[in-house]
Short mmCIF file of C-alpha atoms in Angstrom, two decimals:
data_model
loop_
_atom_site.label_atom_id
_atom_site.label_comp_id
_atom_site.label_asym_id
_atom_site.label_seq_id
_atom_site.Cartn_x
_atom_site.Cartn_y
_atom_site.Cartn_z
CA UNK A 1 -61.93 -34.95 11.51
CA UNK A 2 -63.86 -34.10 14.47
CA UNK A 3 -62.43 -31.24 16.48
CA UNK A 4 -60.35 -32.32 20.46
CA UNK A 5 -63.80 -31.32 22.79
CA UNK A 6 -61.57 -29.80 24.88
CA UNK A 7 -62.01 -27.09 21.81
CA UNK A 8 -65.86 -26.98 21.90
CA UNK A 9 -67.22 -27.37 25.58
CA UNK A 10 -70.58 -27.26 26.50
CA UNK A 11 -72.01 -23.71 26.32
CA UNK A 12 -73.11 -22.23 28.89
CA UNK A 13 -77.15 -20.77 29.63
CA UNK A 14 -78.18 -17.64 30.36
CA UNK A 15 -76.66 -15.45 33.13
CA UNK A 16 -73.43 -17.03 32.30
CA UNK A 17 -70.78 -15.46 34.59
CA UNK A 18 -67.15 -15.33 32.39
CA UNK A 19 -64.13 -18.34 34.23
CA UNK A 20 -60.61 -15.92 34.65
CA UNK A 21 -57.97 -17.46 32.64
CA UNK A 22 -56.87 -19.66 35.66
CA UNK A 23 -60.93 -21.13 36.12
CA UNK A 24 -60.58 -22.32 32.35
CA UNK A 25 -57.01 -23.92 32.70
CA UNK A 26 -58.48 -25.92 35.46
CA UNK A 27 -61.16 -27.04 34.28
CA UNK A 28 -59.26 -28.14 31.00
CA UNK A 29 -57.27 -29.84 33.40
CA UNK A 30 -60.21 -31.48 34.95
CA UNK A 31 -61.86 -32.82 31.99
CA UNK A 32 -58.70 -34.07 29.89
CA UNK A 33 -55.87 -35.54 31.55
CA UNK A 34 -53.31 -36.08 28.72
CA UNK A 35 -53.46 -32.45 28.83
CA UNK A 36 -52.37 -32.38 32.36
CA UNK A 37 -48.86 -31.99 31.36
CA UNK A 38 -49.18 -28.69 28.91
CA UNK A 39 -50.89 -26.94 31.17
CA UNK A 40 -48.27 -25.01 33.65
CA UNK A 41 -46.82 -23.52 30.48
CA UNK A 42 -50.17 -22.65 29.25
CA UNK A 43 -50.53 -20.78 32.04
CA UNK A 44 -46.69 -20.04 32.17
CA UNK A 45 -46.90 -18.40 28.68
CA UNK A 46 -50.14 -16.41 29.66
CA UNK A 47 -48.35 -14.86 32.74
CA UNK A 48 -45.39 -13.62 30.24
CA UNK A 49 -47.07 -12.44 27.45
CA UNK A 50 -51.13 -12.72 27.48
CA UNK A 51 -51.32 -11.01 31.55
CA UNK A 52 -50.74 -7.27 31.60
CA UNK A 53 -52.37 -6.81 27.84
CA UNK A 54 -55.05 -8.70 28.63
CA UNK A 55 -58.55 -6.19 29.97
CA UNK A 56 -58.00 -4.41 26.73
CA UNK A 57 -58.43 -7.25 24.80
CA UNK A 58 -60.86 -8.65 25.75
CA UNK A 59 -62.64 -5.39 25.97
CA UNK A 60 -61.68 -5.28 22.54
CA UNK A 61 -63.33 -8.93 21.83
CA UNK A 62 -66.89 -7.77 23.58
CA UNK A 63 -66.82 -4.93 21.81
CA UNK A 64 -66.94 -6.67 18.98
CA UNK A 65 -69.25 -9.00 20.33
CA UNK A 66 -71.59 -6.24 21.20
CA UNK A 67 -71.85 -4.13 18.07
CA UNK A 68 -72.92 -7.82 16.29
CA UNK A 69 -75.36 -8.67 18.29
CA UNK A 70 -76.70 -4.80 17.77
CA UNK A 71 -75.84 -5.34 14.47
CA UNK A 72 -77.97 -8.62 13.91
CA UNK A 73 -81.20 -7.70 16.45
CA UNK A 74 -81.32 -5.01 13.67
CA UNK A 75 -80.67 -5.81 10.35
CA UNK A 76 -80.77 -10.06 10.79
CA UNK A 77 -77.76 -12.93 10.12
CA UNK A 78 -76.27 -11.75 7.14
CA UNK A 79 -75.04 -7.91 7.88
CA UNK A 80 -73.86 -9.40 11.28
CA UNK A 81 -71.73 -12.36 9.49
CA UNK A 82 -69.99 -10.08 7.23
CA UNK A 83 -66.29 -8.86 7.66
CA UNK A 84 -65.63 -11.96 9.49
CA UNK A 85 -63.59 -13.63 6.10
CA UNK A 86 -63.87 -12.78 2.56
CA UNK A 87 -66.22 -16.11 1.10
CA UNK A 88 -68.25 -16.14 4.15
CA UNK A 89 -71.88 -16.13 3.23
CA UNK A 90 -76.00 -16.07 4.81
CA UNK A 91 -77.61 -17.41 1.32
CA UNK A 92 -80.97 -18.62 1.77
CA UNK A 93 -81.12 -19.99 5.19
CA UNK A 94 -77.42 -21.51 4.73
CA UNK A 95 -74.31 -20.28 5.60
CA UNK A 96 -71.76 -21.19 3.37
CA UNK A 97 -67.96 -21.58 4.72
CA UNK A 98 -65.13 -20.57 2.06
CA UNK A 99 -62.44 -23.46 2.18
CA UNK A 100 -61.86 -27.39 1.04
CA UNK A 101 -64.37 -29.98 2.56
CA UNK A 102 -65.84 -27.73 4.54
CA UNK A 103 -70.04 -28.55 4.54
CA UNK A 104 -72.94 -25.59 4.97
CA UNK A 105 -75.20 -25.67 7.41
CA UNK A 106 -78.43 -24.40 7.83
CA UNK A 107 -77.92 -23.02 11.57
CA UNK A 108 -81.44 -24.98 13.37
CA UNK A 109 -78.82 -26.22 16.00
CA UNK A 110 -77.82 -23.14 16.58
CA UNK A 111 -74.05 -20.92 15.81
CA UNK A 112 -71.59 -19.84 18.63
CA UNK A 113 -69.24 -16.83 16.53
CA UNK A 114 -66.37 -16.57 18.74
CA UNK A 115 -64.27 -13.26 17.95
CA UNK A 116 -59.75 -13.55 17.98
CA UNK A 117 -57.51 -11.31 18.96
CA UNK A 118 -54.59 -12.93 16.53
CA UNK A 119 -54.52 -12.93 13.31
CA UNK A 120 -55.54 -11.91 10.38
CA UNK A 121 -58.23 -12.03 8.66
CA UNK A 122 -58.76 -15.75 9.09
CA UNK A 123 -61.00 -18.41 8.67
CA UNK A 124 -61.25 -21.09 11.58
CA UNK A 125 -64.81 -23.40 12.14
CA UNK A 126 -64.61 -26.29 14.76
CA UNK A 127 -67.74 -28.57 13.66
CA UNK A 128 -67.88 -31.34 16.12
CA UNK A 129 -71.01 -34.26 15.92
CA UNK A 130 -73.55 -33.51 17.98
CA UNK A 131 -71.95 -29.61 19.77
CA UNK A 132 -72.87 -26.71 17.88
CA UNK A 133 -70.83 -25.69 15.44
CA UNK A 134 -68.51 -22.58 16.25
CA UNK A 135 -66.17 -20.41 14.14
CA UNK A 136 -63.80 -18.70 15.17
CA UNK A 137 -62.40 -15.24 13.74
CA UNK A 138 -60.30 -12.39 13.82
CA UNK A 139 -61.37 -9.32 14.82
CA UNK A 140 -60.36 -5.67 12.86
CA UNK A 141 -57.56 -4.62 15.50
CA UNK A 142 -59.53 -1.35 17.34
CA UNK A 143 -57.95 1.88 16.17
CA UNK A 144 -54.53 3.81 17.99
CA UNK A 145 -55.35 7.50 19.25
CA UNK A 146 -52.47 9.89 20.64
CA UNK A 147 -53.40 10.27 23.93
CA UNK A 148 -53.12 14.50 23.95
CA UNK A 149 -56.51 13.34 21.54
CA UNK A 150 -58.23 11.11 24.77
CA UNK A 151 -60.73 12.13 26.31
CA UNK A 152 -63.79 10.51 29.05
CA UNK A 153 -66.13 10.71 27.27
CA UNK A 154 -67.25 7.61 29.25
CA UNK A 155 -68.01 10.26 31.43
CA UNK A 156 -69.99 12.95 29.47
CA UNK A 157 -72.22 10.02 28.40
CA UNK A 158 -73.34 9.11 31.24
CA UNK A 159 -72.36 11.11 34.60
CA UNK A 160 -68.57 10.87 35.96
CA UNK A 161 -70.39 8.53 39.24
CA UNK A 162 -71.64 5.60 37.17
CA UNK A 163 -68.48 5.55 35.16
CA UNK A 164 -66.70 5.38 37.96
CA UNK A 165 -68.65 2.88 39.34
CA UNK A 166 -68.60 1.63 36.00
CA UNK A 167 -65.32 1.23 35.19
CA UNK A 168 -64.63 -0.24 38.94
CA UNK A 169 -67.23 -3.19 38.28
CA UNK A 170 -65.23 -3.77 35.26
CA UNK A 171 -62.33 -4.67 37.53
CA UNK A 172 -64.40 -7.17 39.61
CA UNK A 173 -68.28 -7.62 40.15
CA UNK A 174 -69.36 -6.04 43.47
CA UNK A 175 -72.44 -6.37 45.96
CA UNK A 176 -73.26 -2.52 46.57
CA UNK A 177 -71.68 -1.83 49.90
CA UNK A 178 -68.33 -3.05 47.94
CA UNK A 179 -68.25 -1.09 45.82
CA UNK A 180 -69.20 1.97 47.62
CA UNK A 181 -66.40 0.83 49.84
CA UNK A 182 -63.95 0.46 46.87
CA UNK A 183 -64.91 4.42 45.44
CA UNK A 184 -65.30 6.12 48.52
CA UNK A 185 -68.49 7.18 48.79
CA UNK A 186 -71.45 6.10 50.84
CA UNK A 187 -73.73 3.07 50.25
CA UNK A 188 -76.60 5.01 49.16
CA UNK A 189 -74.42 6.73 46.46
CA UNK A 190 -73.17 3.31 45.05
CA UNK A 191 -77.23 1.83 45.22
CA UNK A 192 -78.11 4.76 42.79
CA UNK A 193 -75.01 4.68 40.53
CA UNK A 194 -76.01 1.06 40.34
CA UNK A 195 -79.25 1.26 40.37
CA UNK A 196 -79.26 3.79 36.52
CA UNK A 197 -76.52 1.25 35.30
CA UNK A 198 -79.01 -1.52 34.96
CA UNK A 199 -82.50 0.00 34.36
CA UNK A 200 -80.87 0.55 31.61
CA UNK A 201 -78.73 -2.04 30.91
CA UNK A 202 -75.02 -1.85 31.72
CA UNK A 203 -75.69 -3.82 34.24
CA UNK A 204 -77.21 -7.35 35.98
CA UNK A 205 -77.69 -8.08 39.99
CA UNK A 206 -77.24 -11.48 40.52
CA UNK A 207 -78.25 -12.86 43.85
CA UNK A 208 -75.67 -15.32 45.95
CA UNK A 209 -76.84 -15.80 49.39
CA UNK A 210 -77.58 -13.06 51.16
CA UNK A 211 -76.32 -9.82 49.01
CA UNK A 212 -76.99 -8.94 45.15
CA UNK A 213 -73.09 -8.86 43.23
CA UNK A 214 -73.19 -6.34 40.43
CA UNK A 215 -71.72 -7.41 37.03
CA UNK A 216 -71.57 -6.00 33.99
CA UNK A 217 -73.50 -6.61 30.14
CA UNK A 218 -72.35 -7.30 26.81
CA UNK A 219 -73.33 -3.29 26.05
CA UNK A 220 -71.49 -2.31 29.33
CA UNK A 221 -68.20 -4.14 28.01
CA UNK A 222 -68.72 -2.47 24.03
CA UNK A 223 -69.39 0.84 25.79
CA UNK A 224 -66.35 0.59 28.12
CA UNK A 225 -64.54 -0.13 25.29
CA UNK A 226 -65.35 2.20 23.39
CA UNK A 227 -64.83 4.68 25.44
CA UNK A 228 -61.45 3.98 27.50
CA UNK A 229 -60.45 6.49 30.45
CA UNK A 230 -58.49 9.97 29.89
CA UNK A 231 -55.30 9.33 30.43
CA UNK A 232 -53.76 12.90 31.59
CA UNK A 233 -50.53 14.39 29.99
CA UNK A 234 -46.93 13.13 31.29
CA UNK A 235 -45.83 15.83 33.37
CA UNK A 236 -49.72 16.45 34.37
CA UNK A 237 -50.70 16.93 37.48
CA UNK A 238 -53.28 13.84 38.97
CA UNK A 239 -56.58 14.85 40.50
CA UNK A 240 -57.97 12.88 43.86
CA UNK A 241 -61.47 13.46 44.38
#
């Protein structure tokens, strides 16, 4: 049986910017009038249960995608799909999905891997006629590290100024002048950080009218997820720089 259309929306092209949850709900409401009655409860459920943790959840999802994309480029589809679900295999150009009445397909029309932060080792294929197949899979939970073991590895890796810029852009995209204002630095200093981040593929700069807005790339999201900011020990003084 075909999946509802709202579960398999048309795919976005290159330069796609991830919408907010509220934007997604508005699109759902506009495209599926029959679902109008559940949009408000969905928003309330999100606000009550997910809103406070969504930034961390989103980082973990993007980190998983970033890691699999790198594996795909380096080792091919079989390695990238390995571990999504027990029994899922890529053999002789065919993707074999475990489960009753699930057809195999050769991937000539493309495939979307969609990570999910909930559930354990489960795979939920969404197969709709005329649409690219979607595989919703559960990601492995990230390791929990004690606060005493956390250090700002991102600053050590790319420098403190660039790390601050990257984390600020993770909150929301910004122009160079907006970034400078938010970081309380000069515009030339913000411009140097943005140029360095763009040159190493961590941000993408997109023109919006007279402004150029800096957005994180998937590589940056994965880097941030793997290098969370150091949390000061309880009772330790905070440093303002």
